Tab-separated table of C-alpha atoms in Angstrom:
chain	number	residue	atom	x	y	z
W	1	MET	CA	-23.652	30.128	-70.094
W	2	THR	CA	-23.174	29.272	-66.473
W	3	SER	CA	-21.347	31.994	-64.602
W	4	LEU	CA	-18.162	31.326	-62.731
W	5	LEU	CA	-19.931	32.447	-59.568
W	6	SER	CA	-22.668	29.850	-59.898
W	7	THR	CA	-20.079	27.172	-60.698
W	8	TRP	CA	-18.044	27.846	-57.576
W	9	ALA	CA	-20.831	28.729	-55.172
W	10	PRO	CA	-21.274	25.237	-53.602
W	11	SER	CA	-17.541	24.927	-52.962
W	12	VAL	CA	-17.382	28.386	-51.414
W	13	LEU	CA	-20.296	27.503	-49.170
W	14	ILE	CA	-18.602	24.263	-48.072
W	15	PHE	CA	-15.379	26.103	-47.278
W	16	ALA	CA	-17.293	28.710	-45.306
W	17	VAL	CA	-19.118	26.043	-43.294
W	18	LEU	CA	-15.840	24.246	-42.620
W	19	ALA	CA	-14.200	27.483	-41.518
W	20	VAL	CA	-17.036	28.225	-39.108
W	21	ALA	CA	-16.953	24.653	-37.781
W	22	SER	CA	-13.213	24.858	-37.324
W	23	SER	CA	-13.533	28.137	-35.448
W	24	VAL	CA	-16.243	26.706	-33.190
W	25	ALA	CA	-14.147	23.581	-32.523
W	26	ALA	CA	-11.114	25.714	-31.694
W	27	ARG	CA	-13.109	27.844	-29.253
W	28	ALA	CA	-14.579	24.685	-27.681
W	29	ALA	CA	-11.111	23.165	-27.340
W	30	GLN	CA	-9.830	26.332	-25.692
W	31	ALA	CA	-12.792	26.366	-23.315
W	32	SER	CA	-12.254	22.676	-22.527
W	33	ALA	CA	-8.543	23.218	-21.925
W	34	ARG	CA	-9.319	26.080	-19.533
W	35	GLU	CA	-11.869	23.918	-17.714
W	36	VAL	CA	-9.346	21.066	-17.394
W	37	ALA	CA	-6.734	23.497	-16.075
W	38	ASP	CA	-9.213	24.825	-13.507
W	39	TRP	CA	-10.040	21.323	-12.239
W	40	ILE	CA	-6.344	20.413	-12.079
W	41	ALA	CA	-5.603	23.542	-10.067
W	42	LYS	CA	-8.447	22.724	-7.660
W	43	ALA	CA	-7.259	19.120	-7.335
W	44	ARG	CA	-3.639	20.031	-6.642
W	45	SER	CA	-4.602	22.749	-4.192
W	46	ALA	CA	-6.863	20.329	-2.313
W	47	ALA	CA	-4.150	17.650	-2.244
W	48	THR	CA	-1.602	20.138	-0.917
W	49	SER	CA	-3.914	21.050	1.958
W	50	GLY	CA	-4.810	17.409	2.686
W	51	GLN	CA	-8.400	17.657	1.399
W	52	TRP	CA	-8.162	14.283	-0.282
W	53	GLN	CA	-11.842	13.713	-1.083
W	54	THR	CA	-12.030	17.092	-2.839
W	55	ALA	CA	-8.792	16.339	-4.662
W	56	GLU	CA	-10.138	12.996	-5.850
W	57	ALA	CA	-13.397	14.497	-7.138
W	58	SER	CA	-11.544	17.293	-8.950
W	59	TYR	CA	-9.095	14.902	-10.582
W	60	GLU	CA	-12.003	12.709	-11.695
W	61	LYS	CA	-13.575	15.742	-13.418
W	62	ALA	CA	-10.297	16.623	-15.096
W	63	VAL	CA	-9.793	13.035	-16.318
W	64	GLN	CA	-13.319	12.984	-17.776
W	65	LEU	CA	-12.482	16.099	-19.789
W	66	ALA	CA	-8.985	14.943	-20.766
W	67	PRO	CA	-9.161	11.122	-20.820
W	68	THR	CA	-5.839	10.639	-22.643
W	69	ASP	CA	-3.805	12.801	-20.250
W	70	VAL	CA	-1.739	10.097	-18.558
W	71	LYS	CA	-0.105	12.512	-16.123
W	72	LEU	CA	-3.556	13.308	-14.740
W	73	ARG	CA	-4.296	9.619	-14.308
W	74	VAL	CA	-1.051	9.118	-12.397
W	75	GLU	CA	-1.898	11.989	-10.052
W	76	LEU	CA	-5.418	10.623	-9.591
W	77	GLY	CA	-3.977	7.182	-8.823
W	78	ALA	CA	-1.792	8.641	-6.084
W	79	VAL	CA	-4.800	10.360	-4.478
W	80	LEU	CA	-6.937	7.208	-4.688
W	81	ALA	CA	-4.180	5.237	-2.957
W	82	LYS	CA	-3.911	7.940	-0.305
W	83	ILE	CA	-7.604	7.724	0.600
W	84	GLY	CA	-7.536	3.918	0.746
W	85	ARG	CA	-9.164	3.133	-2.601
W	86	VAL	CA	-6.218	1.002	-3.633
W	87	PRO	CA	-7.983	-1.269	-6.166
W	88	ASP	CA	-9.263	1.876	-7.915
W	89	ALA	CA	-5.728	3.283	-7.833
W	90	ILE	CA	-4.438	0.073	-9.430
W	91	ALA	CA	-7.068	0.312	-12.172
W	92	THR	CA	-6.180	3.982	-12.771
W	93	TYR	CA	-2.463	3.249	-13.105
W	94	GLN	CA	-3.228	0.310	-15.396
W	95	GLU	CA	-5.322	2.536	-17.648
W	96	ALA	CA	-2.479	5.065	-17.788
W	97	LEU	CA	-0.154	2.244	-18.841
W	98	ARG	CA	-2.627	1.065	-21.454
W	99	ILE	CA	-2.481	4.550	-22.989
W	100	ALA	CA	1.282	4.943	-22.469
W	101	PRO	CA	2.721	1.424	-21.979
W	102	HIS	CA	6.152	2.428	-20.645
W	103	LEU	CA	5.217	5.408	-18.481
W	104	LEU	CA	7.612	5.198	-15.543
W	105	PRO	CA	5.598	7.199	-12.944
W	106	ALA	CA	2.608	4.936	-13.621
W	107	GLU	CA	4.744	1.805	-13.260
W	108	ILE	CA	6.186	2.983	-9.937
W	109	GLY	CA	2.764	4.107	-8.710
W	110	LEU	CA	1.294	0.736	-9.645
W	111	ALA	CA	4.089	-1.118	-7.851
W	112	GLU	CA	3.587	1.019	-4.737
W	113	ALA	CA	-0.147	0.258	-4.821
W	114	TYR	CA	0.606	-3.466	-4.959
W	115	ARG	CA	2.950	-3.079	-1.984
W	116	THR	CA	0.048	-1.527	-0.079
W	117	VAL	CA	-2.333	-4.419	-0.797
W	118	PRO	CA	0.149	-6.208	-0.125
W	119	ASN	CA	1.079	-8.171	-3.235
W	120	PHE	CA	4.865	-8.114	-3.260
W	121	ASN	CA	5.193	-10.587	-6.131
W	122	GLU	CA	3.249	-8.325	-8.474
W	123	ALA	CA	5.074	-5.233	-7.226
W	124	LYS	CA	8.404	-6.935	-7.899
W	125	ARG	CA	7.331	-8.028	-11.381
W	126	ILE	CA	6.332	-4.484	-12.311
W	127	LEU	CA	9.504	-2.927	-10.919
W	128	GLU	CA	11.724	-5.470	-12.662
W	129	LYS	CA	9.966	-4.606	-15.916
W	130	ALA	CA	10.451	-0.889	-15.220
W	131	VAL	CA	14.182	-1.437	-14.590
W	132	ARG	CA	14.502	-3.153	-17.976
W	133	GLU	CA	12.497	-0.472	-19.783
W	134	HIS	CA	14.265	2.482	-18.135
W	135	PRO	CA	17.910	1.441	-17.715
W	136	LYS	CA	19.048	5.046	-17.171
W	137	SER	CA	16.548	5.844	-14.413
W	138	ALA	CA	17.393	5.443	-10.734
W	139	ASP	CA	13.771	5.490	-9.591
W	140	PRO	CA	12.715	1.858	-10.236
W	141	LEU	CA	15.997	0.605	-8.749
W	142	ALA	CA	15.427	2.722	-5.634
W	143	ALA	CA	11.842	1.462	-5.344
W	144	MET	CA	13.123	-2.125	-5.599
W	145	GLY	CA	15.675	-1.459	-2.880
W	146	ASP	CA	13.097	0.111	-0.593
W	147	MET	CA	10.742	-2.855	-0.999
W	148	GLU	CA	13.549	-5.326	-0.353
W	149	ILE	CA	14.389	-3.537	2.905
W	150	GLN	CA	10.738	-3.993	3.894
W	151	LEU	CA	11.034	-7.694	3.041
W	152	GLN	CA	14.338	-7.892	4.959
W	153	THR	CA	16.242	-9.165	1.921
W	154	TYR	CA	19.190	-6.870	2.439
W	155	ASP	CA	21.770	-8.105	-0.093
W	156	PRO	CA	19.541	-7.445	-3.142
W	157	ALA	CA	18.437	-4.161	-1.523
W	158	ILE	CA	22.058	-3.050	-1.300
W	159	ALA	CA	22.716	-4.056	-4.906
W	160	HIS	CA	19.714	-2.140	-6.236
W	161	LEU	CA	20.329	0.965	-4.123
W	162	LYS	CA	24.012	1.082	-5.125
W	163	ALA	CA	22.961	0.864	-8.765
W	164	ALA	CA	20.431	3.669	-8.203
W	165	LEU	CA	23.126	5.888	-6.667
W	166	LEU	CA	25.450	5.294	-9.600
W	167	LEU	CA	22.734	6.733	-11.841
W	168	SER	CA	21.697	9.520	-9.467
W	169	PRO	CA	24.399	10.187	-6.828
W	170	THR	CA	22.648	13.197	-5.243
W	171	LYS	CA	19.514	11.386	-4.007
W	172	VAL	CA	19.969	11.659	-0.235
W	173	GLU	CA	16.967	9.441	0.523
W	174	ASN	CA	18.587	6.596	-1.417
W	175	ARG	CA	21.830	6.965	0.544
W	176	ASN	CA	19.802	6.812	3.738
W	177	ARG	CA	18.046	3.665	2.517
W	178	LEU	CA	21.381	2.108	1.607
W	179	ALA	CA	22.680	2.913	5.095
W	180	VAL	CA	19.621	1.201	6.608
W	181	ALA	CA	20.327	-1.924	4.552
W	182	TYR	CA	24.020	-1.947	5.479
W	183	ARG	CA	23.234	-1.504	9.189
W	184	ALA	CA	20.613	-4.276	9.090
W	185	ARG	CA	23.204	-6.554	7.512
W	186	GLY	CA	25.675	-5.697	10.264
W	187	ASP	CA	28.023	-3.570	8.149
W	188	GLY	CA	28.305	-0.447	10.279
W	189	ASP	CA	31.357	0.917	8.448
W	190	SER	CA	29.539	1.018	5.116
W	191	ALA	CA	26.460	2.516	6.764
W	192	LEU	CA	28.589	5.305	8.269
W	193	ALA	CA	30.217	6.017	4.914
W	194	GLN	CA	26.841	6.453	3.224
W	195	LEU	CA	25.442	8.634	6.006
W	196	ARG	CA	28.438	10.948	5.929
W	197	LYS	CA	27.941	11.389	2.196
W	198	ALA	CA	24.235	12.009	2.749
W	199	LEU	CA	24.922	14.721	5.328
W	200	ALA	CA	27.538	16.319	3.103
W	201	GLN	CA	24.778	16.715	0.525
W	202	ASP	CA	22.050	17.701	3.005
W	203	PRO	CA	23.230	18.709	6.489
W	204	GLN	CA	19.588	19.131	7.577
W	205	SER	CA	18.547	15.550	6.819
W	206	GLY	CA	16.852	14.454	10.038
W	207	VAL	CA	16.729	10.860	8.788
W	208	ALA	CA	20.499	10.775	8.195
W	209	HIS	CA	21.232	12.252	11.630
W	210	TYR	CA	18.890	9.719	13.241
W	211	LEU	CA	20.484	6.771	11.442
W	212	LEU	CA	23.955	8.060	12.258
W	213	GLY	CA	22.965	8.287	15.922
W	214	GLU	CA	21.765	4.681	15.805
W	215	VAL	CA	25.010	3.466	14.233
W	216	TYR	CA	27.120	5.328	16.791
W	217	GLY	CA	24.882	3.932	19.520
W	218	ASP	CA	25.437	0.403	18.193
W	219	ARG	CA	29.164	1.031	18.630
W	220	ASN	CA	28.784	2.531	22.111
W	221	GLN	CA	30.197	5.817	20.820
W	222	ASP	CA	27.729	7.605	23.045
W	223	ASP	CA	29.067	11.151	22.760
W	224	LEU	CA	28.747	11.021	18.977
W	225	ALA	CA	25.352	9.299	19.191
W	226	LEU	CA	24.121	11.967	21.624
W	227	SER	CA	25.216	14.761	19.314
W	228	GLU	CA	23.326	13.229	16.383
W	229	ALA	CA	20.191	12.573	18.445
W	230	ARG	CA	20.138	16.211	19.600
W	231	LYS	CA	20.357	17.326	15.976
W	232	VAL	CA	17.366	15.129	15.051
W	233	VAL	CA	15.189	16.735	17.749
W	234	ALA	CA	16.368	20.219	16.767
W	235	ILE	CA	15.592	19.642	13.081
W	236	GLN	CA	12.393	17.599	13.601
W	237	PRO	CA	10.865	18.379	17.030
W	238	ALA	CA	7.851	16.137	16.309
W	239	ASN	CA	10.025	13.115	15.488
W	240	VAL	CA	9.046	10.647	18.245
W	241	ARG	CA	11.707	8.112	17.306
W	242	GLY	CA	14.326	10.842	17.476
W	243	ARG	CA	13.205	11.781	20.989
W	244	ILE	CA	13.299	8.151	22.096
W	245	LEU	CA	16.821	7.782	20.696
W	246	LEU	CA	17.921	10.934	22.522
W	247	ALA	CA	16.484	9.692	25.825
W	248	GLU	CA	18.024	6.263	25.367
W	249	ILE	CA	21.506	7.721	24.892
W	250	LEU	CA	21.090	10.168	27.783
W	251	LEU	CA	20.181	7.304	30.132
W	252	ARG	CA	23.281	5.305	29.345
W	253	PRO	CA	25.760	5.326	32.240
W	254	VAL	CA	28.774	7.625	31.859
W	255	ALA	CA	32.015	6.407	33.417
W	256	ASP	CA	33.215	8.481	36.375
W	257	ALA	CA	30.375	11.001	35.967
W	258	PRO	CA	29.467	12.917	39.155
W	259	PRO	CA	25.928	12.376	40.516
W	260	ALA	CA	24.860	15.873	39.457
W	261	THR	CA	25.763	15.111	35.848
W	262	THR	CA	23.810	11.848	35.906
W	263	THR	CA	20.752	13.589	37.406
W	264	GLN	CA	20.925	16.321	34.765
W	265	ARG	CA	21.103	13.779	31.959
W	266	CYS	CA	18.077	12.002	33.410
W	267	SER	CA	16.163	15.293	33.593
W	268	ASP	CA	17.137	15.961	29.983
W	269	ALA	CA	15.792	12.507	29.057
W	270	VAL	CA	12.482	13.335	30.731
W	271	ALA	CA	12.369	16.646	28.854
W	272	ALA	CA	13.065	14.803	25.600
W	273	LEU	CA	10.270	12.269	26.102
W	274	GLN	CA	7.520	14.350	27.700
W	275	PRO	CA	6.440	16.146	24.483
W	276	ALA	CA	5.957	12.710	22.891
W	277	GLU	CA	4.255	11.083	25.895
W	278	ALA	CA	0.837	10.984	24.220
W	279	ASP	CA	2.335	9.199	21.208
W	280	ILE	CA	4.200	6.566	23.229
W	281	GLY	CA	1.296	5.706	25.508
W	282	SER	CA	1.015	2.101	24.275
W	283	ASP	CA	4.691	1.458	23.429
W	284	PRO	CA	6.123	-0.698	26.246
W	285	GLN	CA	9.752	0.012	25.336
W	286	ALA	CA	9.229	3.781	25.310
W	287	LEU	CA	7.228	3.696	28.554
W	288	PHE	CA	9.968	1.700	30.260
W	289	LEU	CA	12.502	4.275	29.078
W	290	LEU	CA	10.353	7.115	30.418
W	291	SER	CA	9.912	5.384	33.792
W	292	ARG	CA	13.692	5.034	34.096
W	293	ALA	CA	14.135	8.698	33.227
W	294	TYR	CA	11.625	9.789	35.894
W	295	ARG	CA	13.217	7.502	38.477
W	296	CYS	CA	16.789	8.659	38.061
W	297	ALA	CA	15.666	12.290	37.801
W	298	GLY	CA	14.148	11.902	41.264
W	299	GLN	CA	10.499	12.121	40.141
W	300	THR	CA	9.399	9.013	42.026
W	301	GLU	CA	5.635	9.507	41.807
W	302	GLN	CA	5.740	9.934	38.038
W	303	ALA	CA	8.111	6.978	37.802
W	304	ASP	CA	5.709	4.701	39.690
W	305	LYS	CA	2.781	5.835	37.528
W	306	THR	CA	4.719	5.209	34.334
W	307	VAL	CA	5.941	1.809	35.545
W	308	ALA	CA	2.304	0.788	36.040
W	309	GLU	CA	1.481	1.992	32.523
W	310	PHE	CA	4.490	0.091	31.189
W	311	GLN	CA	3.412	-3.122	32.916
W	312	THR	CA	-0.115	-2.819	31.553
W	313	ALA	CA	1.079	-2.033	28.021
W	314	SER	CA	3.653	-4.823	28.143
W	315	GLN	CA	1.089	-7.375	29.330
W	316	ASN	CA	-1.423	-6.224	26.708
W	317	ASP	CA	1.244	-6.504	24.025
W	318	ARG	CA	2.157	-10.053	25.087
W	319	ASP	CA	-1.494	-11.082	25.337
W	320	THR	CA	-2.331	-9.617	21.946
W	321	LYS	CA	0.550	-11.383	20.208
W	322	GLN	CA	-0.300	-14.671	21.913
W	323	ASN	CA	-4.000	-14.385	21.080
W	324	ILE	CA	-3.268	-13.565	17.436
W	325	ALA	CA	-1.018	-16.619	17.137
W	326	GLN	CA	-3.595	-18.879	18.809
W	327	ALA	CA	-6.422	-17.486	16.671
W	328	ARG	CA	-4.425	-18.122	13.519
W	329	HIS	CA	-3.937	-21.738	14.577
W	330	LEU	CA	-7.646	-22.115	15.382
W	331	VAL	CA	-8.626	-20.764	11.956
W	332	GLN	CA	-6.389	-23.373	10.322
W	333	GLN	CA	-8.003	-26.091	12.428
W	334	ALA	CA	-11.438	-24.762	11.452
W	335	ASN	CA	-10.485	-24.863	7.801
W	336	ASP	CA	-9.384	-28.499	8.147
W	337	ALA	CA	-12.682	-29.303	9.881
W	338	ALA	CA	-14.683	-27.580	7.137
W	339	LEU	CA	-12.870	-29.597	4.472
W	340	LYS	CA	-13.996	-32.737	6.322
W	341	ASN	CA	-17.609	-31.431	6.306
W	342	ASP	CA	-17.517	-30.970	10.096
W	343	ARG	CA	-19.563	-27.757	9.974
W	344	HIS	CA	-20.347	-27.532	13.698
W	345	GLY	CA	-16.749	-28.222	14.684
W	346	ALA	CA	-15.502	-25.557	12.262
W	347	LEU	CA	-17.989	-22.979	13.564
W	348	ASP	CA	-17.017	-23.658	17.188
W	349	LEU	CA	-13.337	-23.258	16.373
W	350	LEU	CA	-13.982	-19.993	14.532
W	351	GLN	CA	-15.975	-18.550	17.407
W	352	GLU	CA	-13.107	-19.452	19.713
W	353	ALA	CA	-10.663	-17.800	17.316
W	354	LEU	CA	-12.714	-14.585	17.222
W	355	ALA	CA	-12.948	-14.551	21.014
W	356	LYS	CA	-9.152	-14.491	21.105
W	357	ASP	CA	-8.675	-12.122	18.161
W	358	PRO	CA	-11.748	-10.085	17.122
W	359	THR	CA	-9.678	-8.571	14.314
W	360	SER	CA	-9.158	-11.873	12.482
W	361	GLY	CA	-10.340	-11.212	8.950
W	362	ALA	CA	-9.434	-14.786	8.012
W	363	ALA	CA	-11.871	-16.127	10.617
W	364	TYR	CA	-14.728	-13.997	9.304
W	365	SER	CA	-13.910	-14.956	5.708
W	366	LEU	CA	-14.044	-18.668	6.539
W	367	LEU	CA	-17.299	-18.107	8.443
W	368	ALA	CA	-18.728	-16.520	5.309
W	369	LYS	CA	-17.725	-19.548	3.224
W	370	ILE	CA	-19.362	-21.954	5.669
W	371	TYR	CA	-22.586	-19.937	5.862
W	372	TYR	CA	-22.622	-19.622	2.067
W	373	SER	CA	-22.285	-23.384	1.681
W	374	SER	CA	-25.252	-23.967	3.996
W	375	GLY	CA	-27.387	-21.328	2.276
W	376	GLU	CA	-27.432	-18.902	5.239
W	377	MET	CA	-26.925	-15.851	3.063
W	378	ASP	CA	-27.671	-13.179	5.664
W	379	LYS	CA	-25.001	-14.593	7.967
W	380	ALA	CA	-22.630	-15.059	5.050
W	381	THR	CA	-23.125	-11.429	3.996
W	382	ASP	CA	-22.568	-10.147	7.529
W	383	SER	CA	-19.406	-12.234	7.948
W	384	ILE	CA	-17.800	-11.239	4.667
W	385	THR	CA	-18.613	-7.585	5.313
W	386	LYS	CA	-16.711	-7.809	8.614
W	387	ALA	CA	-13.839	-9.650	6.934
W	388	LEU	CA	-13.438	-6.892	4.350
W	389	GLU	CA	-13.720	-4.163	6.964
W	390	LEU	CA	-10.696	-5.732	8.643
W	391	SER	CA	-8.758	-6.633	5.466
W	392	PRO	CA	-10.212	-4.592	2.582
W	393	PHE	CA	-7.847	-5.912	-0.086
W	394	GLN	CA	-7.784	-9.624	0.711
W	395	PRO	CA	-8.415	-11.236	-2.705
W	396	ASP	CA	-9.970	-14.422	-1.342
W	397	SER	CA	-12.460	-12.406	0.734
W	398	LEU	CA	-13.337	-10.296	-2.310
W	399	TYR	CA	-13.917	-13.521	-4.239
W	400	VAL	CA	-16.216	-14.847	-1.486
W	401	GLN	CA	-18.092	-11.534	-1.485
W	402	GLY	CA	-18.561	-11.883	-5.234
W	403	LYS	CA	-19.923	-15.419	-4.862
W	404	ILE	CA	-22.405	-14.294	-2.207
W	405	LEU	CA	-23.580	-11.373	-4.332
W	406	GLU	CA	-23.838	-13.683	-7.343
W	407	LYS	CA	-26.000	-16.095	-5.345
W	408	LEU	CA	-28.243	-13.180	-4.289
W	409	GLY	CA	-28.700	-12.170	-7.938
W	410	ARG	CA	-26.840	-8.858	-7.477
W	411	LEU	CA	-24.736	-9.540	-10.556
W	412	ASP	CA	-23.321	-6.070	-11.188
W	413	GLU	CA	-22.071	-5.901	-7.592
W	414	ALA	CA	-20.689	-9.420	-7.922
W	415	LEU	CA	-18.773	-8.431	-11.053
W	416	ALA	CA	-17.341	-5.433	-9.198
W	417	ALA	CA	-16.164	-7.669	-6.334
W	418	PHE	CA	-14.562	-10.157	-8.732
W	419	ALA	CA	-12.914	-7.273	-10.587
W	420	LYS	CA	-11.431	-5.932	-7.323
W	421	SER	CA	-10.163	-9.407	-6.522
W	422	THR	CA	-8.326	-9.664	-9.832
W	423	LEU	CA	-6.995	-6.132	-9.505
W	424	VAL	CA	-5.291	-6.818	-6.183
W	425	ASP	CA	-4.211	-10.308	-7.318
W	426	PRO	CA	-4.025	-10.716	-11.107
W	427	ARG	CA	-3.521	-14.470	-10.572
W	428	GLU	CA	-6.934	-14.948	-8.928
W	429	SER	CA	-8.207	-17.463	-11.517
W	430	ASP	CA	-11.424	-18.333	-9.640
W	431	SER	CA	-12.605	-14.731	-9.888
W	432	TYR	CA	-12.006	-14.686	-13.634
W	433	PHE	CA	-13.972	-17.922	-13.936
W	434	GLU	CA	-16.948	-16.570	-11.975
W	435	THR	CA	-16.835	-13.396	-14.055
W	436	GLY	CA	-17.119	-15.584	-17.147
W	437	VAL	CA	-20.067	-17.445	-15.630
W	438	ILE	CA	-21.988	-14.197	-15.117
W	439	TYR	CA	-21.282	-12.948	-18.633
W	440	GLN	CA	-22.292	-16.331	-20.019
W	441	GLN	CA	-25.616	-16.036	-18.167
W	442	ARG	CA	-26.056	-12.656	-19.832
W	443	ASN	CA	-25.277	-14.131	-23.281
W	444	ASP	CA	-22.233	-11.866	-23.557
W	445	ARG	CA	-20.069	-14.497	-25.219
W	446	ALA	CA	-17.151	-12.191	-25.997
W	447	ARG	CA	-16.662	-11.127	-22.386
W	448	ALA	CA	-17.356	-14.641	-21.101
W	449	ARG	CA	-14.749	-16.037	-23.492
W	450	ALA	CA	-12.162	-13.441	-22.405
W	451	ALA	CA	-12.754	-14.187	-18.717
W	452	PHE	CA	-12.670	-17.970	-19.159
W	453	LYS	CA	-9.512	-17.694	-21.264
W	454	LYS	CA	-7.827	-15.702	-18.532
W	455	ALA	CA	-8.803	-18.363	-15.981
W	456	VAL	CA	-7.415	-21.122	-18.237
W	457	ASP	CA	-4.193	-19.180	-18.847
W	458	LEU	CA	-3.658	-18.931	-15.091
W	459	SER	CA	-4.764	-22.506	-14.255
W	460	PRO	CA	-4.411	-24.544	-17.444
W	461	ASP	CA	-4.974	-27.894	-15.711
W	462	ASP	CA	-8.416	-27.029	-14.315
W	463	PRO	CA	-10.985	-29.078	-16.291
W	464	ASP	CA	-13.936	-26.867	-15.325
W	465	TYR	CA	-12.182	-23.816	-16.743
W	466	ARG	CA	-11.331	-25.598	-19.993
W	467	ARG	CA	-14.886	-26.901	-20.462
W	468	ALA	CA	-16.323	-23.451	-19.835
W	469	LEU	CA	-13.975	-21.880	-22.383
W	470	ALA	CA	-14.810	-24.542	-24.949
W	471	ALA	CA	-18.547	-23.940	-24.433
W	472	VAL	CA	-18.309	-20.274	-25.416
W	473	SER	CA	-15.623	-20.650	-28.094
W	474	GLY	CA	-17.692	-22.464	-30.704
W	475	PRO	CA	-20.399	-20.967	-32.928
W	476	ALA	CA	-23.289	-19.375	-31.098
W	477	ALA	CA	-26.461	-21.460	-30.860
W	478	PRO	CA	-29.247	-20.268	-33.213
W	479	ARG	CA	-32.019	-18.289	-31.563
């Protein structure tokens, strides 16, 4: 007869093995959790102290160990944006949203990254979606309002910021933003009302005091404006704009003031501006203000020196603006010439544009296209490198870089350039098409089909896109 022991032995052994495996897995999970926590602590500590490269590397390690932790991905995205790797930040936020599709911090982070690029249409689309998905949250409404102030569309900014304050009345920064929008629209009374509420909530808000000083200054209520400007400098001594506001109010004439009072106010204006002199060295308006302060304070030599600096800065500012405008026009003329196959004319116009504005990324990008078309790949590479140094997130330049790399046979680098292009502008159909071409060359039909389909979805009337999609959508050819 078989004993009970021999009958049950295999099962007991299995249970024992499972128990050991479970114990090992638990210890490994605990060790992994501790390791993740250590990397997170290092990352946050580095970010707090401004060591952004260290923070980025530490967050990357933590994400590798905890790939489904969306909070980590959001924090990593913020660091990547901070160090200028905005396309990587966009990809990181998108991955967080793939894992957690309605994660509000990821949506706001993604929208902010698109504002940086800048791609305001995409930022607006994401924020509008976030508002619908999170109707009880003030944050996406506030982000919309802030972006609309940047775009100088003040009525919708006011509407969104008022809605945000209804949901979260204690957010002082949103009251300050609303005051900015009201003032820009010319509604000083409403701006004052919001700023008074803001200061009732936070009497030490330097921004609110500064804005209040500006509003009082607009109304020529100089005593009140002066009081607010002094508070800004007291609260935020390094606030250059606050010091300029203080000096501006001090230099305004006071009716029936004795000469000694006027001289003292001018000396106070000099004292307000001098700590910020290094920061205002190229600001014509601030230099003019400082020269006036020196002059009426009786410091003639300093006044003359500052007037000369003002004149130089003012002339440089005018020249720069004029040259930028002329260069932009020349680039457009060069583009028209290139479309007419007038290569030499286009190149001459672009060289003239760059002589006027050496920072014209558009000129270098068009140069790269022309050199690419004529097969001068070294010159094309050099030109597109300069274009991207000047405008790192310009989607058309990233597309041109991808085409050049593709032509040179550096296909992985080309794919990376096309991917960056579609990250900063998800409507960049040409980059999707070229991505499909590369995958088709590699016989990766699935990826080629996905890329071509995306191109067709974005530009359904393009016959080349439709033919390419059809070519990879049928049965594969026998080998």
